Amino acid sequence: MKYTLPALTLAISAALSGCAMPHSSAVSQPVVDSPVPNVAQPLQRQLAEGLYEMALSPQGDALYVASAEGFKNVQGGAVYTLDPHTLNTIGLTHTDLKNFALQLSAEGKTLYVSNSLDGGISAIDTATGKVKNRLLFSERNEKGRPYGGPSAAVAE
């Protein structure tokens, strides 16, 4: 007897169908949703114009943010103190110079702020928010401005 491939396949399928396990009524298991991973969403908020740098206190309880507060028709700047968990403002220091870079002392009691446009550095007491000391550098570039000071575009 000569079989073609489709006929042979059909014959093997028919023979094996009798070997199948008897059909049982399986109890369906409820589908369990896998827990969604708890992914923290980043906090965002509007704070001010001219934000430059941040520094976290050594204790992790305060986040300091330097702001130049814009450049047109704005004198001075500000340093914001935020709660690092909520980003709520918990302190604000207004300064007569624009603030850029920040660095905290090792114990977190003094915040050093660069005042690049004026060629200086200010020391702010973190407990009171007051500027307690300032160092202005006398060196000037060929245009008579402090090094790191404003370019013609910023000075306008």
Short mmCIF file of C-alpha atoms in Angstrom, two decimals:
data_model
loop_
_atom_site.label_atom_id
_atom_site.label_comp_id
_atom_site.label_asym_id
_atom_site.label_seq_id
_atom_site.Cartn_x
_atom_site.Cartn_y
_atom_site.Cartn_z
CA MET A 1 0.00 0.00 0.00
CA LYS A 2 1.39 3.27 -1.08
CA TYR A 3 0.55 6.39 0.97
CA THR A 4 1.03 9.97 0.05
CA LEU A 5 2.34 12.34 2.69
CA PRO A 6 -1.06 13.93 3.52
CA ALA A 7 -2.71 10.52 3.75
CA LEU A 8 0.11 9.18 5.96
CA THR A 9 -0.19 12.20 8.23
CA LEU A 10 -3.92 11.65 8.51
CA ALA A 11 -3.47 7.94 9.31
CA ILE A 12 -0.89 8.65 12.04
CA SER A 13 -3.09 11.34 13.56
CA ALA A 14 -6.07 8.99 13.65
CA ALA A 15 -4.04 6.21 15.26
CA LEU A 16 -2.60 8.48 17.92
CA SER A 17 -5.90 10.12 18.74
CA GLY A 18 -6.92 7.02 20.64
CA CYS A 19 -3.85 7.37 22.87
CA ALA A 20 -4.79 10.78 24.14
CA MET A 21 -5.60 11.18 27.81
CA PRO A 22 -9.25 11.28 28.62
CA HIS A 23 -10.69 14.76 28.80
CA SER A 24 -11.09 15.97 32.34
CA SER A 25 -12.94 18.96 33.51
CA ALA A 26 -10.15 21.17 34.79
CA VAL A 27 -10.96 23.70 37.45
CA SER A 28 -9.86 27.07 36.23
CA GLN A 29 -7.54 28.91 38.55
CA PRO A 30 -8.24 32.57 39.20
CA VAL A 31 -5.85 34.89 37.48
CA VAL A 32 -3.76 36.69 40.06
CA ASP A 33 -2.59 40.09 39.04
CA SER A 34 1.05 40.51 39.76
CA PRO A 35 1.64 43.49 41.99
CA VAL A 36 2.57 46.66 40.18
CA PRO A 37 6.02 47.74 41.28
CA ASN A 38 5.96 50.83 43.45
CA VAL A 39 7.87 53.25 41.28
CA ALA A 40 8.28 56.68 42.79
CA GLN A 41 7.31 59.46 40.44
CA PRO A 42 9.74 62.39 40.34
CA LEU A 43 8.61 65.51 42.13
CA GLN A 44 8.37 68.64 40.05
CA ARG A 45 7.49 72.22 40.85
CA GLN A 46 8.02 75.73 39.57
CA LEU A 47 10.41 77.63 41.81
CA ALA A 48 12.07 80.65 40.21
CA GLU A 49 14.01 81.90 37.22
CA GLY A 50 17.77 81.63 36.95
CA LEU A 51 18.26 78.44 38.98
CA TYR A 52 21.82 77.14 38.88
CA GLU A 53 22.96 74.62 41.49
CA MET A 54 21.69 72.58 44.42
CA ALA A 55 23.34 71.25 47.56
CA LEU A 56 21.89 68.70 50.00
CA SER A 57 22.66 69.14 53.69
CA PRO A 58 24.80 66.41 55.30
CA GLN A 59 21.80 65.37 57.41
CA GLY A 60 19.62 65.14 54.27
CA ASP A 61 16.98 67.45 55.74
CA ALA A 62 17.47 70.52 53.54
CA LEU A 63 18.06 71.09 49.84
CA TYR A 64 19.58 74.48 48.97
CA VAL A 65 19.00 75.95 45.51
CA ALA A 66 20.94 78.93 44.13
CA SER A 67 19.06 81.43 42.00
CA ALA A 68 20.18 84.52 40.12
CA GLU A 69 16.47 85.46 39.85
CA GLY A 70 16.77 86.50 36.21
CA PHE A 71 18.95 89.17 34.66
CA LYS A 72 16.77 91.93 33.25
CA ASN A 73 15.66 94.56 35.75
CA VAL A 74 16.41 92.26 38.70
CA GLN A 75 18.92 93.20 41.37
CA GLY A 76 20.41 90.41 43.48
CA GLY A 77 19.31 86.82 43.83
CA ALA A 78 18.02 84.26 46.28
CA VAL A 79 18.89 80.98 47.92
CA TYR A 80 15.90 78.71 48.47
CA THR A 81 15.82 76.07 51.19
CA LEU A 82 13.55 73.17 50.26
CA ASP A 83 12.33 70.08 52.05
CA PRO A 84 14.06 67.36 49.98
CA HIS A 85 11.11 64.96 50.35
CA THR A 86 8.29 67.32 49.30
CA LEU A 87 10.15 70.20 47.59
CA ASN A 88 8.17 72.66 49.71
CA THR A 89 10.00 75.91 50.44
CA ILE A 90 11.08 75.97 54.09
CA GLY A 91 13.42 78.96 53.87
CA LEU A 92 14.40 81.84 51.59
CA THR A 93 17.45 84.09 51.72
CA HIS A 94 17.46 87.20 49.52
CA THR A 95 20.92 88.40 48.58
CA ASP A 96 22.16 91.62 47.00
CA LEU A 97 24.35 89.64 44.56
CA LYS A 98 23.37 86.95 42.06
CA ASN A 99 24.02 83.38 43.23
CA PHE A 100 25.39 80.55 41.13
CA ALA A 101 27.42 77.65 42.60
CA LEU A 102 26.82 76.18 46.07
CA GLN A 103 28.91 74.20 48.53
CA LEU A 104 28.07 73.29 52.12
CA SER A 105 30.63 73.07 54.89
CA ALA A 106 31.26 69.56 56.22
CA GLU A 107 29.01 70.09 59.24
CA GLY A 108 26.33 71.83 57.15
CA LYS A 109 26.31 75.08 59.14
CA THR A 110 27.68 77.34 56.39
CA LEU A 111 26.58 77.51 52.78
CA TYR A 112 29.17 78.99 50.42
CA VAL A 113 27.71 80.69 47.35
CA SER A 114 29.64 81.97 44.36
CA ASN A 115 28.67 85.42 43.10
CA SER A 116 30.43 85.06 39.75
CA LEU A 117 29.09 88.21 38.11
CA ASP A 118 30.55 90.29 40.93
CA GLY A 119 33.71 88.25 41.43
CA GLY A 120 32.89 87.10 44.93
CA ILE A 121 31.92 84.39 47.37
CA SER A 122 29.34 84.73 50.15
CA ALA A 123 29.03 82.62 53.30
CA ILE A 124 25.45 82.10 54.51
CA ASP A 125 24.58 80.82 57.99
CA THR A 126 22.19 77.91 57.34
CA ALA A 127 20.48 78.33 60.73
CA THR A 128 19.52 81.99 60.19
CA GLY A 129 19.70 82.36 56.41
CA LYS A 130 21.82 85.51 56.83
CA VAL A 131 24.94 86.37 54.83
CA LYS A 132 27.62 86.28 57.52
CA ASN A 133 30.69 87.00 55.41
CA ARG A 134 31.69 87.90 51.87
CA LEU A 135 34.92 87.94 49.91
CA LEU A 136 35.11 90.06 46.74
CA PHE A 137 38.12 89.50 44.51
CA SER A 138 39.81 92.62 43.16
CA GLU A 139 41.22 91.00 40.01
CA ARG A 140 39.60 92.17 36.77
CA ASN A 141 39.83 91.14 33.13
CA GLU A 142 40.89 93.42 30.26
CA LYS A 143 37.37 94.91 30.15
CA GLY A 144 37.46 95.81 33.84
CA ARG A 145 34.99 93.12 34.84
CA PRO A 146 35.49 90.35 37.39
CA TYR A 147 36.73 87.08 35.96
CA GLY A 148 33.65 84.97 35.31
CA GLY A 149 31.62 88.17 35.23
CA PRO A 150 28.98 89.16 32.71
CA SER A 151 29.54 89.12 29.00
CA ALA A 152 28.18 91.93 26.88
CA ALA A 153 25.02 89.90 26.17
CA VAL A 154 24.24 89.37 29.86
CA ALA A 155 25.13 92.90 30.97
CA GLU A 156 22.49 94.52 28.75
#
